[in-house]
């Protein structure tokens, strides 16, 4: 018997248990505020998952995931804002304050909920595909790519801050009513909203897991380990990198939409450098090489921030920073690697007869 | 746009360039020599501002003496940082980026705990708070001080790197660490000293920025991305950073005179991304520079 951690069946069972636990939550929690909070953790989980896919499996450290998240969130917020505008009142109030007398071109597609939703998802994904394509084609990689994403993130942050008449500036957008989809209002504090996020999180996780197990996923992992060798074998490294980066961006864009649905708010703070870096922290602490570990990392850190944050309000960032340094220094693969070595220990201590007969276990003295 | 306001923008651009350059100097040295992406650089700048504030407020040290004192204090912090953490991570460049971000969180929150989140102010000699008129343009004296300090530091660094034995060692380690080590250069020591030097330069920048803006625990965050871009555009060499800051500072100032500061910064960011797409090695690539 090998390490249980690497057993695919065991991994799928772990996924099943994890999502079963998440599915029990709305049945047992009555507090609608708490349920809304749990749902936002689900969004953070999706972000950590997207980082894990891109960084853990693709080896592309993306410090600008806030771009995809933020653009998705803005698209969704614009859609929701337009849902509450009527014939007699066709322009969002903040535009009137900025002396715009007609709806700008940028906003017109968002008058239709369907088009708005598609744009909210497609625009960030397209951006990732184009930006990633350009960068990876130029063989920009490693820390250098991380800095480029940082620069791009800062660019988006400044432009959204600056174009106040179109984006609401530093105040952002606060759609006044809940999201309506196909005639149904999705109250952010209802179990329905939780289930929407749950389904997207589960869907994204399963898709990501299938990707990592496919031959495509194997090639991306090979690129992570040694891009040059993979290139010499005739694979299009840039192509693989662009695709994994784009999928990761797509997940983040969906997360952005879900987030606005839950909190009815978006501001440039969602494109702030520190938010994108906290996504990386979640994945790093949970374990970037494990999809489930990253999601767990997001739950752990955000949960701790909410609950310990009140007690250790002043020292929370100190604790987080210190913990993060320790993880990077001593546990580069995060908490999941603890589980991995723990299960590994179990596997070597009690080798099963099957493993011995396979011949890959060391000869054991007679017992 | 008339000629005089254009000239005015150009002069202001020199000043902006010197501010960006002094923020980027320490980072240039650390990235250029050791290949470390120091995300805590902004917080080292912030520490520089706070050490000047401390010296001035508690000990009554005159401002001009606070600048070198900040250099020493922050260099010691950098030294401790390198010995305690960074030196274990040289072979994992992405992890140095993450670990130093952790350091920046710790420093920021630590300072906030000690000094509170309310802004502090640095007092400067009367003469620095006036304006100098250059016929058609007027510029605050303190910006000229920053320009002078920056020029002085660049000259000193040039002397250090190209005219001393230590400089030869640093450049040797930069080009090929193993080869340098086999010629008897203690590469670990070189890394340690360059890191401390880079941190100290951040301290100097901090004590200057503390006057230019207010002293806050979060003040460093606004400089770090900009400083990185200067280093990356420059290619990690001293001359590169000087050129990159000069060009972007002027562009920022000229664009800002057409639109506004924020939009000008957006254009700069986009131009930098486009530029690096076609020239990832930066303006002046170094021989054997690591990526």
XYZ file of C-alpha atoms in Angstrom:
658
model
C 0.000 0.000 0.000
C 1.421 3.359 -0.969
C 0.733 6.692 0.616
C -3.017 7.030 1.018
C -2.608 10.739 0.215
C -1.742 9.892 -3.391
C -4.526 7.345 -3.804
C -7.001 8.734 -6.331
C -9.988 6.910 -4.872
C -9.128 8.200 -1.407
C -8.817 11.700 -2.821
C -12.275 11.554 -4.404
C -13.697 10.190 -1.151
C -12.096 13.124 0.690
C -13.737 15.497 -1.796
C -17.079 13.776 -1.268
C -16.823 14.057 2.513
C -15.714 17.680 2.289
C -18.665 18.728 0.152
C -21.089 16.604 2.157
C -20.032 18.558 5.249
C -20.505 21.841 3.379
C -23.948 20.643 2.233
C -25.055 19.952 5.797
C -24.312 23.529 6.889
C -27.478 25.234 5.511
C -29.622 22.464 6.998
C -28.269 23.073 10.489
C -27.567 26.820 10.511
C -30.621 29.031 11.079
C -28.798 32.311 11.405
C -29.103 33.896 7.972
C -26.236 36.297 8.649
C -23.940 33.375 9.476
C -25.082 31.511 6.380
C -24.231 34.544 4.240
C -20.811 34.647 5.869
C -20.220 30.953 5.158
C -21.214 31.548 1.558
C -18.592 34.308 1.248
C -16.035 31.812 2.567
C -17.108 29.604 -0.313
C -16.208 32.462 -2.679
C -12.810 32.784 -1.008
C -12.444 29.027 -1.403
C -13.010 29.395 -5.146
C -10.322 32.065 -5.302
C -7.857 29.892 -3.400
C -8.752 27.029 -5.736
C -8.024 29.189 -8.771
C -4.641 30.177 -7.307
C -3.851 26.563 -6.534
C -4.661 25.524 -10.086
C -2.538 28.276 -11.591
C 0.352 28.379 -9.125
C 0.385 24.933 -7.551
C -0.198 22.979 -10.736
C 0.852 25.422 -13.445
C 3.757 26.963 -11.552
C 2.544 30.445 -12.494
C 2.492 32.707 -9.458
C -0.307 35.150 -10.121
C -0.343 38.162 -7.816
C -3.041 39.793 -9.925
C -5.916 37.388 -9.495
C -7.833 40.414 -8.220
C -8.106 41.526 -11.864
C -10.294 38.582 -12.863
C -12.146 38.649 -9.554
C -12.630 42.415 -9.645
C -13.715 42.608 -13.288
C -16.189 39.789 -12.710
C -17.456 41.542 -9.616
C -17.811 44.875 -11.413
C -19.652 43.228 -14.292
C -22.059 41.589 -11.885
C -22.534 44.778 -9.878
C -23.287 46.698 -13.076
C -25.848 44.073 -14.056
C -27.503 44.246 -10.658
C -27.413 48.034 -10.676
C -29.191 48.119 -14.037
C -31.815 45.684 -12.769
C -32.943 48.294 -10.275
C -33.097 51.108 -12.847
C -36.532 51.766 -14.311
C -37.872 53.543 -17.402
C -38.385 56.763 -15.491
C -35.044 56.510 -13.770
C -32.662 54.976 -16.285
C -29.342 56.181 -14.891
C -27.633 55.053 -11.673
C -27.570 57.903 -9.133
C -23.795 58.160 -8.852
C -23.611 58.996 -12.561
C -26.008 61.882 -12.071
C -23.738 63.117 -9.286
C -20.906 63.029 -11.793
C -23.050 65.019 -14.263
C -23.580 62.280 -16.835
C -26.969 62.765 -18.464
C -27.147 59.539 -20.439
C -26.065 55.949 -19.893
C -22.467 55.524 -21.157
C -21.722 52.985 -23.889
C -19.813 50.839 -21.420
C -22.949 50.323 -19.372
C -25.470 49.705 -22.122
C -24.953 45.942 -22.519
C -25.615 45.514 -18.815
C -29.238 46.625 -19.256
C -29.957 43.035 -20.175
C -29.266 40.606 -17.356
C -28.221 37.817 -19.700
C -25.740 39.906 -21.682
C -24.462 41.440 -18.464
C -23.788 38.042 -16.899
C -22.050 36.772 -20.007
C -19.891 39.889 -20.136
C -19.082 39.680 -16.419
C -17.632 36.220 -16.997
C -16.297 36.618 -20.526
C -14.485 39.946 -20.166
C -12.098 38.857 -17.395
C -11.577 35.466 -19.036
C -10.775 37.096 -22.346
C -8.422 39.479 -20.591
C -6.567 36.539 -19.007
C -6.354 34.758 -22.341
C -4.954 37.825 -24.114
C -2.653 39.013 -21.337
C -1.457 35.490 -20.552
C -1.009 34.708 -24.228
C 1.115 37.803 -24.805
C 3.211 37.276 -21.696
C 3.799 33.551 -22.000
C 4.577 33.855 -25.695
C 7.351 36.264 -24.686
C 8.538 33.556 -22.249
C 7.903 35.732 -19.246
C 7.769 33.443 -16.238
C 8.477 33.003 -12.541
C 8.877 36.055 -10.320
C 8.936 38.235 -13.397
C 5.417 37.237 -14.398
C 4.323 37.824 -10.807
C 5.539 41.418 -11.032
C 3.816 41.911 -14.378
C 0.506 40.775 -12.902
C 1.130 43.152 -10.033
C 1.670 46.008 -12.495
C -1.477 45.101 -14.418
C -3.465 44.897 -11.201
C -2.250 48.347 -10.186
C -3.192 49.645 -13.632
C -6.767 48.371 -13.271
C -6.966 49.659 -9.729
C -5.939 53.168 -10.776
C -8.211 53.326 -13.825
C -11.258 52.193 -11.836
C -10.423 54.719 -9.147
C -9.966 57.462 -11.711
C -13.020 56.979 -13.973
C -15.447 57.932 -11.252
C -18.354 58.679 -13.559
C -18.292 55.144 -14.950
C -17.200 53.062 -11.971
C -18.301 54.979 -8.908
C -14.670 55.728 -8.054
C -13.488 54.894 -4.572
C -17.054 54.310 -3.334
C -17.599 51.558 -5.850
C -21.037 50.258 -6.751
C -23.715 49.327 -4.280
C -26.659 47.803 -6.175
C -29.722 48.646 -4.052
C -31.620 45.381 -4.482
C -30.848 41.674 -4.545
C -29.945 39.878 -7.770
C -32.876 38.713 -9.857
C -32.367 35.810 -12.155
C -35.129 34.515 -14.453
C -37.741 36.268 -12.362
C -36.468 34.831 -9.076
C -34.901 37.123 -6.518
C -31.834 35.570 -4.892
C -31.825 36.986 -1.392
C -28.153 37.039 -0.315
C -29.116 35.901 3.178
C -31.181 32.955 2.001
C -30.066 29.316 1.710
C -30.589 29.703 -2.062
C -27.601 32.038 -2.273
C -25.542 29.552 -0.262
C -26.539 26.741 -2.607
C -25.581 28.796 -5.663
C -22.102 29.369 -4.256
C -21.895 25.750 -3.101
C -22.697 24.476 -6.585
C -20.145 26.753 -8.240
C -17.477 25.836 -5.698
C -18.150 22.125 -6.104
C -18.326 22.389 -9.867
C -15.105 24.356 -10.062
C -13.333 21.954 -7.726
C -14.417 18.865 -9.628
C -13.486 20.408 -12.972
C -10.121 21.536 -11.578
C -9.465 18.086 -10.146
C -10.331 16.424 -13.453
C -8.039 18.872 -15.242
C -5.120 18.070 -12.960
C -5.659 14.342 -13.553
C -5.949 14.667 -17.315
C -2.998 14.477 -19.658
C -3.291 18.247 -20.060
C -2.859 18.590 -16.310
C 0.151 16.298 -16.332
C 1.855 18.431 -18.973
C 1.188 21.618 -16.977
C 2.693 19.990 -13.908
C 5.689 18.969 -15.980
C 6.035 22.599 -17.107
C 5.957 23.665 -13.482
C 8.836 21.337 -12.713
C 10.962 22.090 -15.752
C 9.568 24.249 -18.533
C 12.651 23.904 -20.742
C 12.504 20.115 -20.871
C 8.845 20.161 -21.776
C 9.598 22.677 -24.509
C 12.319 20.410 -25.891
C 9.822 17.562 -25.993
C 7.836 19.595 -28.478
C 4.991 20.868 -26.334
C 3.786 24.435 -26.716
C 4.648 25.646 -23.225
C 3.077 29.065 -23.803
C -0.158 27.450 -24.971
C -0.473 25.243 -21.901
C 0.400 28.119 -19.579
C -2.133 30.414 -21.225
C -4.906 27.829 -20.941
C -4.299 27.044 -17.268
C -3.991 30.763 -16.475
C -7.236 31.472 -18.319
C -9.145 28.670 -16.577
C -7.910 30.011 -13.275
C -9.088 33.479 -14.287
C -12.490 32.093 -15.275
C -12.938 30.554 -11.823
C -11.939 33.849 -10.209
C -14.415 35.744 -12.422
C -17.243 33.417 -11.364
C -16.151 33.929 -7.768
C -16.370 37.689 -8.345
C -19.970 37.377 -9.596
C -20.946 35.208 -6.620
C -19.299 37.628 -4.244
C -21.312 40.616 -5.460
C -24.479 38.532 -5.344
C -23.725 37.891 -1.651
C -22.583 41.300 -0.479
C -24.260 43.634 -3.058
C -21.145 45.752 -3.144
C -17.926 46.185 -5.062
C -15.181 48.771 -4.788
C -11.580 49.205 -5.992
C -10.532 47.510 -2.717
C -11.298 44.211 -4.461
C -8.496 45.045 -6.898
C -6.130 46.122 -4.167
C -2.735 44.435 -4.096
C -3.254 43.198 -0.557
C -6.439 41.298 -1.453
C -4.780 39.469 -4.334
C -1.879 38.629 -2.064
C -4.210 37.251 0.586
C -5.553 34.798 -2.010
C -1.984 33.609 -2.478
C -1.569 33.369 1.302
C -4.675 31.146 1.563
C -3.358 28.783 -1.068
C 0.170 28.815 0.361
C -0.925 28.064 3.915
C -3.473 25.428 2.921
C -1.111 23.838 0.437
C -0.854 25.032 -3.123
C -0.274 21.540 -4.471
C -3.611 20.397 -3.116
C -6.867 21.863 -4.435
C -8.766 20.865 -1.333
C -5.927 22.080 0.872
C -6.084 25.537 -0.713
C -9.837 25.792 -0.202
C -9.332 24.691 3.365
C -6.609 27.318 3.735
C -9.050 30.037 2.662
C -11.671 28.781 5.138
C -9.095 28.547 7.897
C -7.582 31.998 7.434
C -10.827 33.852 6.758
C -12.615 31.982 9.541
C -9.806 32.748 11.953
C -9.845 36.367 10.863
C -13.574 36.624 11.586
C -13.509 34.852 14.922
C -10.036 35.443 16.317
C -9.971 38.822 14.634
C -12.324 40.212 17.274
C -10.185 38.943 20.139
C -6.829 39.677 18.574
C -7.949 42.672 16.578
C -4.659 44.512 16.969
C -2.360 41.554 16.519
C -4.204 39.600 13.815
C -2.029 40.775 10.925
C 1.032 40.144 13.067
C -0.077 36.558 13.704
C -1.037 36.018 10.060
C 2.236 37.446 8.771
C 4.305 35.442 11.242
C 2.413 32.231 10.494
C 2.794 32.841 6.781
C 6.554 33.360 7.117
C 6.853 30.111 9.081
C 4.832 28.206 6.482
C 6.912 29.546 3.589
C 10.152 28.867 5.426
C 9.449 25.409 6.832
C 6.388 24.065 4.983
C 6.661 25.310 1.393
C 3.796 23.052 0.374
C 1.495 24.175 3.134
C -0.527 22.352 5.736
C -1.575 19.708 3.204
C 2.022 18.497 3.091
C 1.760 17.732 6.822
C -1.130 15.412 6.024
C 0.848 13.953 3.161
C 3.873 13.115 5.291
C 1.621 11.943 8.123
C -0.133 9.464 5.841
C 3.218 8.579 4.332
C 4.511 7.659 7.776
C 1.457 5.455 8.265
C 2.074 3.752 4.946
C 5.728 2.941 5.602
C 5.130 1.807 9.162
C 2.590 -0.808 8.215
C 3.412 -2.062 4.749
C 0.690 -4.365 3.517
C 1.570 -7.838 2.235
C 0.456 -6.743 -1.231
C 3.155 -4.095 -1.389
C 5.766 -6.621 -0.306
C 4.802 -9.085 -2.948
C 4.967 -6.273 -5.516
C 8.597 -6.062 -4.685
C 8.699 -2.315 -4.085
C 8.921 -2.640 -0.316
C 12.278 -3.249 1.308
C 13.000 -6.809 2.390
C 11.774 -7.167 5.930
C 13.309 -9.371 8.598
C 11.126 -12.294 9.558
C 8.619 -11.401 12.213
C -0.390 73.711 -24.056
C 2.206 76.470 -24.019
C 5.947 76.116 -23.695
C 6.287 77.340 -20.139
C 3.803 74.866 -18.679
C 5.512 72.118 -20.667
C 8.864 73.156 -19.201
C 7.228 73.249 -15.819
C 6.037 69.676 -16.300
C 9.547 68.641 -17.322
C 11.068 70.144 -14.200
C 8.425 68.528 -12.020
C 9.189 65.284 -13.874
C 12.816 65.420 -12.731
C 11.579 65.715 -9.180
C 9.126 62.797 -9.595
C 11.896 60.764 -11.154
C 14.200 61.398 -8.208
C 11.485 60.297 -5.776
C 10.847 57.085 -7.701
C 14.537 56.475 -8.074
C 15.345 56.834 -4.406
C 12.485 54.475 -3.579
C 13.858 51.989 -6.101
C 17.576 52.268 -5.281
C 17.585 49.808 -2.391
C 15.432 47.392 -4.322
C 17.727 47.638 -7.341
C 20.695 46.576 -5.271
C 18.889 43.717 -3.564
C 17.267 42.432 -6.762
C 20.305 43.062 -8.922
C 22.799 41.396 -6.615
C 20.845 38.625 -4.946
C 17.828 38.203 -7.244
C 15.570 38.629 -4.224
C 12.178 40.229 -4.785
C 11.789 42.071 -1.543
C 8.101 42.758 -0.992
C 8.954 44.262 2.396
C 10.810 47.124 0.740
C 7.888 49.510 1.195
C 7.769 48.664 4.881
C 11.512 49.248 5.173
C 10.852 52.714 3.738
C 8.144 53.121 6.355
C 10.578 52.012 9.079
C 13.004 54.663 7.867
C 10.349 57.322 8.287
C 9.451 56.065 11.754
C 13.053 55.857 12.912
C 13.538 59.473 11.857
C 10.361 60.357 13.709
C 11.548 58.527 16.823
C 14.972 60.128 16.811
C 13.468 63.537 16.301
C 10.610 63.233 18.760
C 12.298 61.430 21.645
C 15.952 62.427 21.295
C 15.621 65.745 19.516
C 18.112 64.810 16.809
C 18.214 67.474 14.057
C 16.560 66.361 10.828
C 19.683 66.253 8.686
C 21.295 63.817 11.126
C 18.167 61.672 11.132
C 18.770 60.726 7.497
C 22.068 58.859 8.025
C 20.798 57.522 11.356
C 17.776 56.017 9.592
C 20.154 54.429 7.122
C 21.990 52.675 9.949
C 18.852 51.594 11.820
C 17.050 50.164 8.790
C 20.267 48.561 7.517
C 20.488 46.701 10.823
C 16.873 45.595 10.443
C 17.717 44.410 6.930
C 20.745 42.563 8.228
C 18.659 40.752 10.820
C 16.057 39.952 8.158
C 18.660 38.497 5.823
C 20.358 36.408 8.503
C 17.121 35.211 10.052
C 15.027 34.448 6.964
C 16.132 35.435 3.479
C 19.379 33.471 3.413
C 17.451 30.210 3.642
C 15.409 31.078 0.593
C 17.918 32.207 -2.053
C 17.311 29.120 -4.147
C 13.522 29.641 -4.069
C 12.911 33.068 -5.655
C 9.107 32.854 -5.556
C 9.239 31.955 -1.889
C 11.399 34.956 -1.026
C 8.683 37.089 -2.588
C 6.044 35.448 -0.381
C 8.124 35.369 2.796
C 9.037 39.034 2.457
C 5.343 39.811 2.000
C 4.793 38.084 5.347
C 7.561 40.260 6.759
C 5.855 43.356 5.402
C 2.607 42.398 7.175
C 4.465 41.860 10.424
C 6.388 45.139 10.174
C 3.305 47.132 9.240
C 1.184 45.755 12.060
C 4.078 45.883 14.533
C 4.612 49.573 13.860
C 0.876 50.174 14.080
C 0.798 48.505 17.499
C 3.699 50.580 18.800
C 2.909 53.963 17.284
C -0.812 53.773 16.536
C -2.468 54.465 13.183
C -2.580 58.241 13.557
C -0.297 60.155 11.223
C 3.037 61.482 12.458
C 4.901 64.432 11.068
C 8.588 65.105 10.651
C 9.814 68.608 11.371
C 12.313 70.049 8.908
C 14.502 73.144 9.070
C 12.657 76.323 8.135
C 14.617 76.759 4.934
C 13.343 73.459 3.446
C 9.692 74.434 3.608
C 10.021 77.320 1.168
C 9.746 77.366 -2.605
C 12.452 78.057 -5.114
C 11.486 80.008 -8.191
C 13.278 79.182 -11.406
C 11.905 82.051 -13.431
C 8.983 80.281 -15.112
C 8.655 77.370 -12.714
C 8.522 77.106 -8.964
C 9.459 74.023 -6.991
C 9.569 73.338 -3.271
C 13.045 73.390 -1.748
C 12.543 69.994 -0.197
C 12.091 68.395 -3.600
C 15.473 69.838 -4.518
C 16.896 68.280 -1.351
C 15.528 64.891 -2.438
C 17.024 65.398 -5.865
C 20.391 66.231 -4.331
C 20.335 63.278 -1.932
C 19.354 60.936 -4.761
C 22.168 62.209 -6.972
C 24.612 61.857 -4.094
C 23.506 58.303 -3.355
C 23.704 57.245 -7.002
C 27.219 58.652 -7.199
C 28.211 56.923 -3.946
C 26.775 53.619 -5.139
C 28.574 53.961 -8.443
C 31.831 54.516 -6.554
C 31.090 51.556 -4.305
C 30.249 49.160 -7.115
C 32.808 50.179 -9.692
C 35.742 51.562 -7.717
C 36.079 49.360 -4.640
C 37.090 45.804 -3.946
C 33.706 45.104 -2.393
C 32.030 46.325 -5.559
C 34.072 43.942 -7.693
C 33.056 41.105 -5.390
C 29.365 42.039 -5.615
C 29.492 42.179 -9.395
C 31.314 38.876 -9.536
C 28.696 37.207 -7.341
C 25.963 38.786 -9.447
C 27.338 37.275 -12.631
C 28.112 33.821 -11.322
C 27.800 32.937 -7.700
C 29.532 29.546 -7.849
C 32.423 30.829 -9.914
C 32.902 33.784 -7.591
C 32.769 31.502 -4.578
C 35.430 29.237 -6.018
C 37.689 32.272 -6.350
C 37.446 32.778 -2.631
C 34.658 35.350 -2.443
C 32.342 34.739 0.453
C 29.069 34.923 -1.470
C 26.932 34.612 1.655
C 28.657 37.631 3.147
C 28.233 39.620 -0.077
C 24.498 38.848 -0.133
C 24.198 39.797 3.525
C 25.936 43.136 3.070
C 24.109 44.059 -0.124
C 20.799 43.260 1.537
C 21.691 45.451 4.509
C 22.825 48.202 2.145
C 19.602 47.995 0.150
C 17.551 48.123 3.336
C 19.546 51.112 4.550
C 18.817 52.947 1.298
C 15.119 52.287 1.909
C 15.645 53.897 5.317
C 17.054 57.039 3.694
C 14.109 57.119 1.280
C 11.757 56.764 4.230
C 13.209 59.661 6.164
C 12.778 61.839 3.068
C 9.265 60.604 2.210
C 8.217 61.197 5.814
C 8.580 64.909 5.123
C 7.078 64.823 1.645
C 3.976 62.986 2.872
C 2.732 62.045 6.324
C 4.238 59.169 8.301
C 1.795 56.269 8.497
C 2.175 52.505 9.050
C 0.677 51.957 5.586
C 2.788 54.521 3.748
C 5.170 51.909 2.334
C 2.570 50.002 0.342
C 2.142 52.808 -2.177
C 5.813 52.830 -3.118
C 6.598 49.171 -3.516
C 4.885 48.358 -6.835
C 6.240 51.519 -8.437
C 9.743 50.788 -7.158
C 9.565 47.236 -8.518
C 8.603 48.469 -11.929
C 11.550 50.867 -12.007
C 13.894 47.994 -11.174
C 12.358 45.620 -13.693
C 12.232 48.190 -16.487
C 15.821 49.107 -15.738
C 16.900 45.488 -15.815
C 18.247 45.378 -12.263
C 21.313 47.535 -12.773
C 22.008 50.910 -11.219
C 22.181 52.710 -14.557
C 18.996 50.934 -15.623
C 17.062 52.146 -12.617
C 18.325 55.698 -13.106
C 17.240 55.665 -16.747
C 13.912 53.961 -16.035
C 13.022 56.415 -13.271
C 14.071 59.342 -15.413
C 11.950 58.325 -18.392
C 8.867 57.270 -16.428
C 9.070 60.268 -14.110
C 9.099 62.651 -17.071
C 6.332 60.747 -18.860
C 4.216 60.715 -15.694
C 4.643 64.448 -15.284
C 3.894 65.261 -18.926
C 0.860 62.940 -19.099
C -0.397 64.312 -15.802
C -0.316 67.838 -17.218
C -2.652 66.657 -19.995
C -5.015 64.597 -17.847
C -4.536 63.971 -14.121
C -2.118 62.106 -11.857
C -4.135 58.916 -11.547
C -4.838 58.511 -15.218
C -1.201 59.294 -16.012
C -0.145 56.492 -13.679
C -2.522 54.118 -15.475
C -0.905 54.996 -18.817
C 2.551 54.445 -17.285
C 1.584 51.001 -15.976
C 0.214 49.955 -19.339
C 3.249 51.317 -21.198
C 5.550 49.424 -18.837
C 3.699 46.162 -19.431
C 3.868 46.701 -23.189
C 7.543 47.647 -22.990
C 8.433 44.572 -20.947
C 6.546 42.378 -23.396
C 9.061 43.352 -26.067
C 12.086 43.757 -23.838
C 11.722 41.467 -20.811
C 15.375 41.940 -19.895
C 14.807 45.648 -19.259
C 16.606 48.692 -20.579
C 20.104 47.573 -19.701
C 20.400 43.825 -19.378
C 23.201 42.553 -17.227
C 25.564 39.823 -18.220
C 24.405 36.589 -16.677
C 21.551 38.202 -14.804
C 19.192 35.675 -13.318
C 15.512 35.558 -14.159
